[in-house]
GROMACS .gro file of C-alpha atoms in nm:
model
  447
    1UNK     CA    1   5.065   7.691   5.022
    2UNK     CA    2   5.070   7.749   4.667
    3UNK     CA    3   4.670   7.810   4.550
    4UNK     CA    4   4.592   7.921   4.903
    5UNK     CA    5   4.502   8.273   4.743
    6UNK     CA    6   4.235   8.081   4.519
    7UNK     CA    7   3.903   8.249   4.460
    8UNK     CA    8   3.636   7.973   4.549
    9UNK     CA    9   3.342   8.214   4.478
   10UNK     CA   10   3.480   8.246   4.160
   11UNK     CA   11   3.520   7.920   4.069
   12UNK     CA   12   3.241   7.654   3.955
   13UNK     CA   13   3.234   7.435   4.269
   14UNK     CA   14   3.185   7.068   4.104
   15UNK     CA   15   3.576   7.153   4.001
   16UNK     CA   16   3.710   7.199   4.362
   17UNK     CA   17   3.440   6.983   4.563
   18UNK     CA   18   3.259   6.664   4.584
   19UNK     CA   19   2.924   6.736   4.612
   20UNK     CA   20   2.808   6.402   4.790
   21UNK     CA   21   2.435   6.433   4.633
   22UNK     CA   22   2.269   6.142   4.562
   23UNK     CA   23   2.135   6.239   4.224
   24UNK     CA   24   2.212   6.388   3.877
   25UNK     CA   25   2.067   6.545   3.592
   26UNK     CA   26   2.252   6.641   3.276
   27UNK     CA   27   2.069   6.901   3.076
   28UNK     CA   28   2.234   6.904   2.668
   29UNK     CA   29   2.062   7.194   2.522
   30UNK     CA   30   2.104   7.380   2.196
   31UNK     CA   31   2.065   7.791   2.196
   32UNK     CA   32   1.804   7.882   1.957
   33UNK     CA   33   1.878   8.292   2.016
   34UNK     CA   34   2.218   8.471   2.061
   35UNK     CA   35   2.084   8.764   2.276
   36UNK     CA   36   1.835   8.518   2.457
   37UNK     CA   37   2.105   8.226   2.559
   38UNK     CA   38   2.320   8.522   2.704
   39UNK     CA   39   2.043   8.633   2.886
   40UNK     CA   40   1.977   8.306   3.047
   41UNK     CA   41   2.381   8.274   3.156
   42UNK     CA   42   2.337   8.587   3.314
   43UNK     CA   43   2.060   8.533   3.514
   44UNK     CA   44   2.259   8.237   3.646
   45UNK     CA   45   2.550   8.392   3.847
   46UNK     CA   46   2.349   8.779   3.844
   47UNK     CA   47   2.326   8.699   4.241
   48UNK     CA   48   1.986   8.697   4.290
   49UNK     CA   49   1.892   8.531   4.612
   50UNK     CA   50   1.543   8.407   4.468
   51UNK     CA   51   1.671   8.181   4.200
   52UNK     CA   52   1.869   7.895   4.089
   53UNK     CA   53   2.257   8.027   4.033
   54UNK     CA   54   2.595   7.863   3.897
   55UNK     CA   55   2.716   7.682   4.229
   56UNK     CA   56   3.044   7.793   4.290
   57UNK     CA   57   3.354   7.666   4.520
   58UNK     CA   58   3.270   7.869   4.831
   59UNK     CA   59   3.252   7.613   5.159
   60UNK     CA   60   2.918   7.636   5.262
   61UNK     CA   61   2.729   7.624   5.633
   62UNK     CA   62   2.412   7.443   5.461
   63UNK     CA   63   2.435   7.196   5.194
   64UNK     CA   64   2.222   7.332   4.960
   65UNK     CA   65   1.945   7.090   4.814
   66UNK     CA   66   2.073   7.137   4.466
   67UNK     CA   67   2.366   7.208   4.252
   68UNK     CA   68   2.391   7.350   3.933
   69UNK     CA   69   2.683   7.418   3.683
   70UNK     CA   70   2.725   7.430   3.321
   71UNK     CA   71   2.971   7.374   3.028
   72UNK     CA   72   3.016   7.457   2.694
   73UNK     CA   73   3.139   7.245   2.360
   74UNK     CA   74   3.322   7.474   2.132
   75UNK     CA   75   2.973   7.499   1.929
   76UNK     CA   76   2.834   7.650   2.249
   77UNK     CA   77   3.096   7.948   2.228
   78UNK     CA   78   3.030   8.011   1.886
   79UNK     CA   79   2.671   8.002   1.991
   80UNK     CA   80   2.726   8.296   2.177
   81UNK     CA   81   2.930   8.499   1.963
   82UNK     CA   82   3.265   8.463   2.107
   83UNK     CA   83   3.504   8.613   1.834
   84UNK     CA   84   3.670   8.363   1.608
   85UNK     CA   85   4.019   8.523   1.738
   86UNK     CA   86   3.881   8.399   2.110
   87UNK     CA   87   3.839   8.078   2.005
   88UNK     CA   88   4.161   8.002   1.846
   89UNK     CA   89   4.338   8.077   2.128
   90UNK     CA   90   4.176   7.754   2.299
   91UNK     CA   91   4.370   7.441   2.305
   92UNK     CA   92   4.315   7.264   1.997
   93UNK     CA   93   4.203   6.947   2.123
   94UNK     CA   94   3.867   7.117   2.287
   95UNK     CA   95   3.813   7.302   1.960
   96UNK     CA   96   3.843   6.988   1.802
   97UNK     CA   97   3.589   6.813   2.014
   98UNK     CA   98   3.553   6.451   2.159
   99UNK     CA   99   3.441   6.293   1.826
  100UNK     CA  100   3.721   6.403   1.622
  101UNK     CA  101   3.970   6.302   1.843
  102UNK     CA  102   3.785   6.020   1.987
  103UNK     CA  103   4.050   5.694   1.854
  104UNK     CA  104   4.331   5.883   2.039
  105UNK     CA  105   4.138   5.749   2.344
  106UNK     CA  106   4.015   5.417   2.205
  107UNK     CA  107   3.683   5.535   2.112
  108UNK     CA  108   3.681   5.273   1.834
  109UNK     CA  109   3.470   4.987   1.756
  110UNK     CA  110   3.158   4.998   1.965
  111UNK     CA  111   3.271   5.275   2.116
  112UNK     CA  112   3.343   5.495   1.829
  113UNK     CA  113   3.124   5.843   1.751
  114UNK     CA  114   2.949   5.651   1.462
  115UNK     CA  115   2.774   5.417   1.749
  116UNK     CA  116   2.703   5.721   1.973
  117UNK     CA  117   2.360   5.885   2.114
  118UNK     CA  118   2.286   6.131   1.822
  119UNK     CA  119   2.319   6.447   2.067
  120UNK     CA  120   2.716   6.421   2.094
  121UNK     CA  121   2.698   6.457   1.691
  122UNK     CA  122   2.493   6.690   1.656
  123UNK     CA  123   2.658   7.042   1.594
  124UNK     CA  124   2.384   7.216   1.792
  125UNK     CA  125   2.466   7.079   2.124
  126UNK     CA  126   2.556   7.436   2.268
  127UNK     CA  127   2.533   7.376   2.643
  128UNK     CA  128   2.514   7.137   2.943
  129UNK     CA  129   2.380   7.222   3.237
  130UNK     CA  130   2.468   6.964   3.533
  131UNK     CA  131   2.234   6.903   3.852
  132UNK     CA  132   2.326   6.741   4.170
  133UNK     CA  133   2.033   6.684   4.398
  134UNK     CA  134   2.014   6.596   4.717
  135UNK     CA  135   1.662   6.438   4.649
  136UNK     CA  136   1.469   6.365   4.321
  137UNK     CA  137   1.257   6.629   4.419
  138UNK     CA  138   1.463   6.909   4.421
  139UNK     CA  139   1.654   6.803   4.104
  140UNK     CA  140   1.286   6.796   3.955
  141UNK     CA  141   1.244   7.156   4.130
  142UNK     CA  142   1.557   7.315   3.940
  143UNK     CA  143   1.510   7.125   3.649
  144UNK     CA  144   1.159   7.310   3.597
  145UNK     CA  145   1.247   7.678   3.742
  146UNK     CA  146   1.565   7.630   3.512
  147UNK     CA  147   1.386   7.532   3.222
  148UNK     CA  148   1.133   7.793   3.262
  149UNK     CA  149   1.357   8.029   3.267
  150UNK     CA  150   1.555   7.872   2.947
  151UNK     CA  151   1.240   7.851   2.723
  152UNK     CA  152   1.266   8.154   2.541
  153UNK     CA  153   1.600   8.107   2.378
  154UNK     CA  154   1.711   7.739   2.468
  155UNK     CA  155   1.578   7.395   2.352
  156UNK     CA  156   1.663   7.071   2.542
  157UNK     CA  157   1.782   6.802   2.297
  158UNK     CA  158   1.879   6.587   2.562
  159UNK     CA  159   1.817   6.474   2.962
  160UNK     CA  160   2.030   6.208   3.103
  161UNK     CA  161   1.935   6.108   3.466
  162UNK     CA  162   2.200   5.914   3.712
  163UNK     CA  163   2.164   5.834   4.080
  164UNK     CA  164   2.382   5.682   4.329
  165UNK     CA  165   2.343   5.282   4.408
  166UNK     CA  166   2.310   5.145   4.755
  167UNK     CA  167   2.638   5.177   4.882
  168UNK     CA  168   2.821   5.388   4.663
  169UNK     CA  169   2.897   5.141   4.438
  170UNK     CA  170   2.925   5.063   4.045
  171UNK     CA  171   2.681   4.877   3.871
  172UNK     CA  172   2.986   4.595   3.882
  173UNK     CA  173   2.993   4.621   4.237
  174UNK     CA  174   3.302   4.788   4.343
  175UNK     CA  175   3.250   5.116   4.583
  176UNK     CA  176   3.362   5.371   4.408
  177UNK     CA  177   3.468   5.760   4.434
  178UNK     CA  178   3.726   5.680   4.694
  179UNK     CA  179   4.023   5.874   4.541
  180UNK     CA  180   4.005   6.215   4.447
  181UNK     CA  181   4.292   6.444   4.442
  182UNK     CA  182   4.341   6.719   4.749
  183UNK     CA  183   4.347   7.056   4.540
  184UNK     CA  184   4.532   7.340   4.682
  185UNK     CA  185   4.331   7.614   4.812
  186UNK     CA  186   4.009   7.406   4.817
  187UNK     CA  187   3.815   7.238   5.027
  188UNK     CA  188   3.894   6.882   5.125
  189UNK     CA  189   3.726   6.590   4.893
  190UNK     CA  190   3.702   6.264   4.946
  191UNK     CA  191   3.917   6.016   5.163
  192UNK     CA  192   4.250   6.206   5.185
  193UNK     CA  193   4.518   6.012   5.001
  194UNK     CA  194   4.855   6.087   5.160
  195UNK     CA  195   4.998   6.212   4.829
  196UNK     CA  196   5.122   6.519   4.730
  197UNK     CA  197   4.870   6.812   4.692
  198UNK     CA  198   4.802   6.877   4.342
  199UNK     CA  199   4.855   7.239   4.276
  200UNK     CA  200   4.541   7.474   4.174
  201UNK     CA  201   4.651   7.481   3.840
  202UNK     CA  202   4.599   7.104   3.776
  203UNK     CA  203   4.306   7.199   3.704
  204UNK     CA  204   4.242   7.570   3.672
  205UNK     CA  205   4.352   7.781   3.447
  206UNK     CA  206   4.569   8.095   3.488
  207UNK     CA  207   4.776   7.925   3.801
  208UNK     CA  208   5.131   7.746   3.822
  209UNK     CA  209   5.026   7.386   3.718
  210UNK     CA  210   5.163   7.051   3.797
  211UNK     CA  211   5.470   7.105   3.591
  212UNK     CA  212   5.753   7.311   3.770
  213UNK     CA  213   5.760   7.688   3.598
  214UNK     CA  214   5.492   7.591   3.365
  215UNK     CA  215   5.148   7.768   3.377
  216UNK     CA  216   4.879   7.670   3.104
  217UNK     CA  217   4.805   7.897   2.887
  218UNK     CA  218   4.486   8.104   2.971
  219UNK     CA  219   4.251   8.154   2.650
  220UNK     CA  220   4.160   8.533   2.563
  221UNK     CA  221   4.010   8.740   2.696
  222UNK     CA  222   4.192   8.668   3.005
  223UNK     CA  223   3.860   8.726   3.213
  224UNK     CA  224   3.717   8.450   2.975
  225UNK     CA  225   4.024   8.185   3.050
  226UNK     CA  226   4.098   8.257   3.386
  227UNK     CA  227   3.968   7.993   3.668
  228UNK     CA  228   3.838   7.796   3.366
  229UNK     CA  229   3.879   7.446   3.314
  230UNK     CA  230   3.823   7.182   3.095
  231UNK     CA  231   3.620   6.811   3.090
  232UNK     CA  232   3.520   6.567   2.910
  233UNK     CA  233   3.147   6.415   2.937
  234UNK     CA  234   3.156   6.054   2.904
  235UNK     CA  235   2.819   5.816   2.846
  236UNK     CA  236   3.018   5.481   2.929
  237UNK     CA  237   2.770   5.156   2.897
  238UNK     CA  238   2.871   4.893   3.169
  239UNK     CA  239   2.804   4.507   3.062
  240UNK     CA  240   2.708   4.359   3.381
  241UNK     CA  241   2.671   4.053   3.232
  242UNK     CA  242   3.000   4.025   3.105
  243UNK     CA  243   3.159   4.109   3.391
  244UNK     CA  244   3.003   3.836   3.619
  245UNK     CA  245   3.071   3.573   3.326
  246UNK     CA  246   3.414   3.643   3.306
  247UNK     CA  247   3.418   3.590   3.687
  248UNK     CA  248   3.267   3.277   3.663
  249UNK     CA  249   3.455   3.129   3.346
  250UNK     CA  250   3.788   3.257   3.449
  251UNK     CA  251   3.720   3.125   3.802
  252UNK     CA  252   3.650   2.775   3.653
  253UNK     CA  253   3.949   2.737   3.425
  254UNK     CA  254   4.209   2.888   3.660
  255UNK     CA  255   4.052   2.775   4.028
  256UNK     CA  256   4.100   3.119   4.184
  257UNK     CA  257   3.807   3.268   4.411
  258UNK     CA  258   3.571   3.503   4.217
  259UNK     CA  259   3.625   3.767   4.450
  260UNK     CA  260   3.994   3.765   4.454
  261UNK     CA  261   3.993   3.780   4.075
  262UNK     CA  262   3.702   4.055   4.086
  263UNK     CA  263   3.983   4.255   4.309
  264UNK     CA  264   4.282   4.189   4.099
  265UNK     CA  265   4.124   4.343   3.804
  266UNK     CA  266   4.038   4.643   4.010
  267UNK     CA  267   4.312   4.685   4.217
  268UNK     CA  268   4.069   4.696   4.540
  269UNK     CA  269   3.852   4.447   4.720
  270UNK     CA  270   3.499   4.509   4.574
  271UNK     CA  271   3.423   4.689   4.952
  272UNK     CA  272   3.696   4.964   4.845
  273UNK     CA  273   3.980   4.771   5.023
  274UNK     CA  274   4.325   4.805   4.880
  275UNK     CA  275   4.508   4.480   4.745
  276UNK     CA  276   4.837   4.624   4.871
  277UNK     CA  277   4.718   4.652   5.262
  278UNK     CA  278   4.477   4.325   5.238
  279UNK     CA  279   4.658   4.099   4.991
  280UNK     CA  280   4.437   3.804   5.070
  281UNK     CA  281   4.096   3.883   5.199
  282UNK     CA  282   3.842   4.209   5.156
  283UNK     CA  283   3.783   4.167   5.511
  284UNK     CA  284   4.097   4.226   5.731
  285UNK     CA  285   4.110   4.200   6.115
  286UNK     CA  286   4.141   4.465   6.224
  287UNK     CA  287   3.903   4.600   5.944
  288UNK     CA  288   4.038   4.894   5.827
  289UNK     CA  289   3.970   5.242   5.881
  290UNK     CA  290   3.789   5.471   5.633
  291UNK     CA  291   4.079   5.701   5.621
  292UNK     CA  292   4.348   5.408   5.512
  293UNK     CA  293   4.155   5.314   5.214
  294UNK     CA  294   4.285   5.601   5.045
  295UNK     CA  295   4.629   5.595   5.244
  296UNK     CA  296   4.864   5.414   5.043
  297UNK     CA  297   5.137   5.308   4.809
  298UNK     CA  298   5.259   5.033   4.537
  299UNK     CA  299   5.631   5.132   4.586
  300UNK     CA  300   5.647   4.957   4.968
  301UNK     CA  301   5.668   4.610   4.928
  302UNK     CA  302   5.490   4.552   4.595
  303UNK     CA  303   5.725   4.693   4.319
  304UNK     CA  304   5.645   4.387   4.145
  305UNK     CA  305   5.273   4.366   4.171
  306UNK     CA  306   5.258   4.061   4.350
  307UNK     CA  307   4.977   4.201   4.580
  308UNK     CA  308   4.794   4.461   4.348
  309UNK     CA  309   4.922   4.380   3.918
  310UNK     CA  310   5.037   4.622   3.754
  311UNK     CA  311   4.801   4.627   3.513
  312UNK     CA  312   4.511   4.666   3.805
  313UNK     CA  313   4.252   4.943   3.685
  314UNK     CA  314   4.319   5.183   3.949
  315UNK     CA  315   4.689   5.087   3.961
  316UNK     CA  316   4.698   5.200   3.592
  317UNK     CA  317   4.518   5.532   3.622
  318UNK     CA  318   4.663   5.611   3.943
  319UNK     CA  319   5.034   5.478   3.993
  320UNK     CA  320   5.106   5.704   4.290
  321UNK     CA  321   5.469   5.698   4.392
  322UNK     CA  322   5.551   5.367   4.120
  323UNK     CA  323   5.796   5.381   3.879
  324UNK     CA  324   5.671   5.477   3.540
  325UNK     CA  325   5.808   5.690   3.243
  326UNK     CA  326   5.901   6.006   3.269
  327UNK     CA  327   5.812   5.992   3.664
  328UNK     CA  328   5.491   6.119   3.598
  329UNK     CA  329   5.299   5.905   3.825
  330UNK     CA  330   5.180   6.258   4.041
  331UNK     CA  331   5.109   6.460   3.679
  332UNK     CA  332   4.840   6.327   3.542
  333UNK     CA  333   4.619   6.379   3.809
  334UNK     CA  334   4.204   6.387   3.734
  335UNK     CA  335   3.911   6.529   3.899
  336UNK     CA  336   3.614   6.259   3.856
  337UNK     CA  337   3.251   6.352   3.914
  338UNK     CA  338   2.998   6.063   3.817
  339UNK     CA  339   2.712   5.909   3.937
  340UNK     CA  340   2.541   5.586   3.752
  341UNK     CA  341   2.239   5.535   3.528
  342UNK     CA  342   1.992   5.253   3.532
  343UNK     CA  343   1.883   5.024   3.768
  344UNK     CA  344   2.054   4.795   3.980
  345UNK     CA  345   2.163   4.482   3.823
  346UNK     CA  346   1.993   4.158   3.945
  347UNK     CA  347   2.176   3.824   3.932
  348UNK     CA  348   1.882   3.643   3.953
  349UNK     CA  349   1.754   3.803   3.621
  350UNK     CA  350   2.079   3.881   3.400
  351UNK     CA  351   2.030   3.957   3.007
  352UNK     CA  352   1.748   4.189   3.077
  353UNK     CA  353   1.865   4.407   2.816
  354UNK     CA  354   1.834   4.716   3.043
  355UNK     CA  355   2.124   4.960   2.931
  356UNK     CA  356   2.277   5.093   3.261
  357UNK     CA  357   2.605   5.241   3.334
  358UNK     CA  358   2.811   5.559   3.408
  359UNK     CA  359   2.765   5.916   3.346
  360UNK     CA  360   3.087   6.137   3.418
  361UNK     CA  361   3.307   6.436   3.399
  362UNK     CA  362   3.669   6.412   3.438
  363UNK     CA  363   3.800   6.742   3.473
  364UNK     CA  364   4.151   6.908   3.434
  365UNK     CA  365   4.359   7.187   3.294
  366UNK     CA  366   4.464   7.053   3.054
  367UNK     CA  367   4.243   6.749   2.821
  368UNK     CA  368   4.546   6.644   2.576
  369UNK     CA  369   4.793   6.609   2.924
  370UNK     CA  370   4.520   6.485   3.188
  371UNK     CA  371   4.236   6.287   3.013
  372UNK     CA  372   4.396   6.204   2.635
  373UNK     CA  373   4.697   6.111   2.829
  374UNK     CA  374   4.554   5.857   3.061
  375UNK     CA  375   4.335   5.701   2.799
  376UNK     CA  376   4.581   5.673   2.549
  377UNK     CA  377   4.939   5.620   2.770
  378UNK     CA  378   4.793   5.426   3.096
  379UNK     CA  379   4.470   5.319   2.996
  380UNK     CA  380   4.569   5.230   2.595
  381UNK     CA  381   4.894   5.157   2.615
  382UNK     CA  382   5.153   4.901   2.866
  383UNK     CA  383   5.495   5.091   2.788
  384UNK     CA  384   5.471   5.304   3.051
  385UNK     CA  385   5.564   5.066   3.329
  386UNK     CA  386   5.748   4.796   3.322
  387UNK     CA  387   5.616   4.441   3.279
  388UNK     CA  388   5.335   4.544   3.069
  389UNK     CA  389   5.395   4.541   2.720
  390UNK     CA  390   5.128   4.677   2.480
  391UNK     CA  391   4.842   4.542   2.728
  392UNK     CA  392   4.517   4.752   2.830
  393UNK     CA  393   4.331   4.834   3.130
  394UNK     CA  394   4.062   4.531   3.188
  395UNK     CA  395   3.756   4.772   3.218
  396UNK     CA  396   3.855   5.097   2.991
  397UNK     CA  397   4.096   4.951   2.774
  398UNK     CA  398   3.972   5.007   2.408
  399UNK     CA  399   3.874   4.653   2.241
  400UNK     CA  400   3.984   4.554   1.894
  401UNK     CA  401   3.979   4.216   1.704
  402UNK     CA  402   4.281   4.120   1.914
  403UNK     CA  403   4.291   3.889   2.227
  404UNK     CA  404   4.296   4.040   2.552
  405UNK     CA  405   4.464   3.900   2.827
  406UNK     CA  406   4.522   4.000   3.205
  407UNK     CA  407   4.830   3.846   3.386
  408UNK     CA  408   4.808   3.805   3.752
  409UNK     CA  409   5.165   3.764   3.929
  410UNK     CA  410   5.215   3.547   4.239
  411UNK     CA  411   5.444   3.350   4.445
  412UNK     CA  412   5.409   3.014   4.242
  413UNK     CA  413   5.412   3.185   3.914
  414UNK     CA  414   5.160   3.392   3.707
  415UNK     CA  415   4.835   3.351   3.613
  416UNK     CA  416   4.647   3.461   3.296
  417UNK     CA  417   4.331   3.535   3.273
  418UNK     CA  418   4.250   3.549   2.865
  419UNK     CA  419   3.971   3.609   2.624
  420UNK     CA  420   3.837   3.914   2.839
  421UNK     CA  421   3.531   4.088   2.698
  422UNK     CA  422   3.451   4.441   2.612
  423UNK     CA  423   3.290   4.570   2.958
  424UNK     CA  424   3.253   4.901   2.886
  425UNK     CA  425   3.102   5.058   2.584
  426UNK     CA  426   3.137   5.437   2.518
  427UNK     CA  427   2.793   5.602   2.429
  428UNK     CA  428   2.900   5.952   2.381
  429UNK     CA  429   3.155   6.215   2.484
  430UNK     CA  430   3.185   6.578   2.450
  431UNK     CA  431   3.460   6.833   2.531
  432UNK     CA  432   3.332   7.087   2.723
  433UNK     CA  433   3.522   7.415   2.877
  434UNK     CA  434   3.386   7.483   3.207
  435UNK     CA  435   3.379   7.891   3.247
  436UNK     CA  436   3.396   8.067   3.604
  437UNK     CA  437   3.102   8.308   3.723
  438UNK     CA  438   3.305   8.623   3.616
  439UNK     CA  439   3.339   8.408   3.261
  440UNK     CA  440   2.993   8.321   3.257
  441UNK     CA  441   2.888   8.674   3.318
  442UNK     CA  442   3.176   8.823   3.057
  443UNK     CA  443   2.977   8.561   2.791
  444UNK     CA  444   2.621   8.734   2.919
  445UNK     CA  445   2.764   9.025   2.830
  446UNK     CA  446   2.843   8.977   2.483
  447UNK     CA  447   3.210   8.923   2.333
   0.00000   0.00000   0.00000
């Protein structure tokens, strides 16, 4: 199998594997000294058995109590004193950075850098360091041997905390993490999907990639580049409030079930179950097994979205075996790790003003052809399946001073739901590379 040869100790694991941990900590930290933040990357993959070190790919036989990896804006490199020829040869939307390119992925409005937390602006964000704890406790734990260890040449400008809601859900209800590509080479993650294997190079760099005879190009040094990758850090703001008045107005004008509209707009029952297995209820008997949540198609029966729309969020980011342009419905593939922040929402007390929401990585080869791409072409943009025009995706979908609408197809006719508000808010974003261990230790080195 192609990417069977892959070297998971080489590789940062949060890339290859889900974790699972119920908690998160994202360090954003600007390096102060040269020879001091080299020092501290160093001491992070040096193997030493008596501290915290980069967590890599490798299956283990104990899940550790905590996770660490890091990643690097383009300022961070520079930081460092990788070589201004280095850095050019890096794809020129990460040395551009998530700010300047931030409209190509309908970062505009509320969402756009201008409205952003001040650390995704500010030129001296140089590193970020991600935790995944199995407790607050031992997040706390790393967080202070890390930091300890980080004083003399590091200073934290930033510390965003996220942690998993009962059930695995989002803060507008839906479980989430279900589907997660199967990488070649590494170890299983998530509810397997019955798709095709995405190849290593999906989303490392220096192996054959999605695209037949194409392999990315690795940035130089090739020990710098190789079994790299790339992700963007998203902040996104969820409007809980929103969300359950659309329900209720949209419910009123056009008599159809909350619930059934909640799942429409997904794609899935807000219990993970897929509209194109359980059409009419979340609740199917024979319930379903965990395994078929992930195990399915649109192109069996539902071509024309009359059980999961089209324009479904996880219809739109996912296709799977649909027709869309250039059949890229497989190539597009993303690796999502995110957790939320804030506390559960409370029906009984909405409009507390209590910001709460999602903080993720999506992770790829390749930003401009995994992440740009879905934001702009699926998420941004309706021409790239038929029967959607220039519509948007109901949650993601950047807003403007234009109407947005959502049609919902059925037997009798369609249904539009209209007037939908801005549910999610962008708070910041940042490009970061993600290096391997023999990357990270090349950069402790000096360049």
């Amino acid at each position: 199998m192609p990417g069977a040869d892959l070297d998971l100790a080489d590789v940062q694991g949060l890339v290859v594997r889900g974790y699972t941990m119920p908690f998160a900590r994202h360090l954003l930290l600007r390096i102060d000294d040269p020879a001091q933040g080299r020092r501290l990357l160093g001491s992070l993959v040096d193997g030493s058995a008596a501290g915290v070190q980069v967590t890599s790919g490798e299956p283990w036989n104990v899940k550790p109590d905590c996770c660490l990896n890091l990643a690097l804006p383009v300022a961070g490199l520079r930081a460092l004193g990788v070589p201004p020829a280095s850095l050019a040869s890096f794809p020129e939307e990460f040395t551009a950075g998530a700010a300047a390119r931030a409209q190509r992925v309908g970062d505009v409005g509320a969402s756009a850098p201008e409205h952003w937390l001040p650390v995704f602006t500010d030129p001296d964000f140089h590193l970020l360091v991600s935790l995944f704890g199995q407790s607050p406790t031992a997040v706390d734990r790393t967080t202070a041997e890390f930091t300890g260890r980080s004083a003399a040449g590091a200073t934290e400008l930033a510390r965003l905390d996220a942690a998993v809601l009962d059930g695995r859900v989002s803060h507008f209800g839906y479980v989430d993490g279900i589907s997660q590509p199967t990488i070649a080479g590494a170890p299983p993650t998530g509810v397997p999907d019955g798709m095709p294997v995405a190849p290593a190079g999906e989303f490392l760099l220096g192996h054959p990639s999605q695209h037949v005879g194409l392999t990315y190009p690795v940035p130089t040094p090739e020990v710098l580049g190789h079994n790299g990758s790339f992700a963007a850090f998203r902040v996104l703001a969820q409007d809980v409030d929103a969300f359950a008045a659309l329900l209720a107005e949209q419910a009123a004008r056009t008599g159809l079930p909350e619930d059934l509209i909640a799942a429409k707009l997904c794609g899935r029952w807000q219990n993970g179950t897929p509209l194109v297995l359980s059409p009419g209820t979340g609740t199917p008997d024979p319930p379903l097994t965990p395994e078929q949540l992930n195990d399915f198609d649109y192109v069996a029966g539902d071509e024309r979205g009359l059980a999961c729309p089209i324009g479904a969020h996880i219809r739109r980011m996912y296709p799977r075996g649909s027709r869309v342009a250039g059949d890229g419905g497989h190539l597009h593939r993303i690796v999502r790790r995110g957790l939320t922040y804030g506390p559960p929402y409370d029906p009984r007390h909405p409009h507390d003003g209590v910001d709460r929401g999602l903080l993720g990585l999506f992770i790829g080869v390749s930003l401009r052809d995994q992440f740009e791409f879905l934001m702009s072409q699926w998420a941004n943009d309706g021409l790239f399946a038929p029967g959607l025009g220039r519509s948007r995706d109901p949650f993601i979908g950047a807003v403007d001073d234009g109407p947005r609408t959502f049609p919902i197809p059925g037997g009798s006719g369609t249904t539009v739901l209209d007037d939908l508000p801005r549910l999610v808010t962008t708070r910041g974003g940042a490009y970061c590379f993600i290096p391997s261990r023999t990357a990270i230790a090349h950069l402790a080195a000096g360049v």
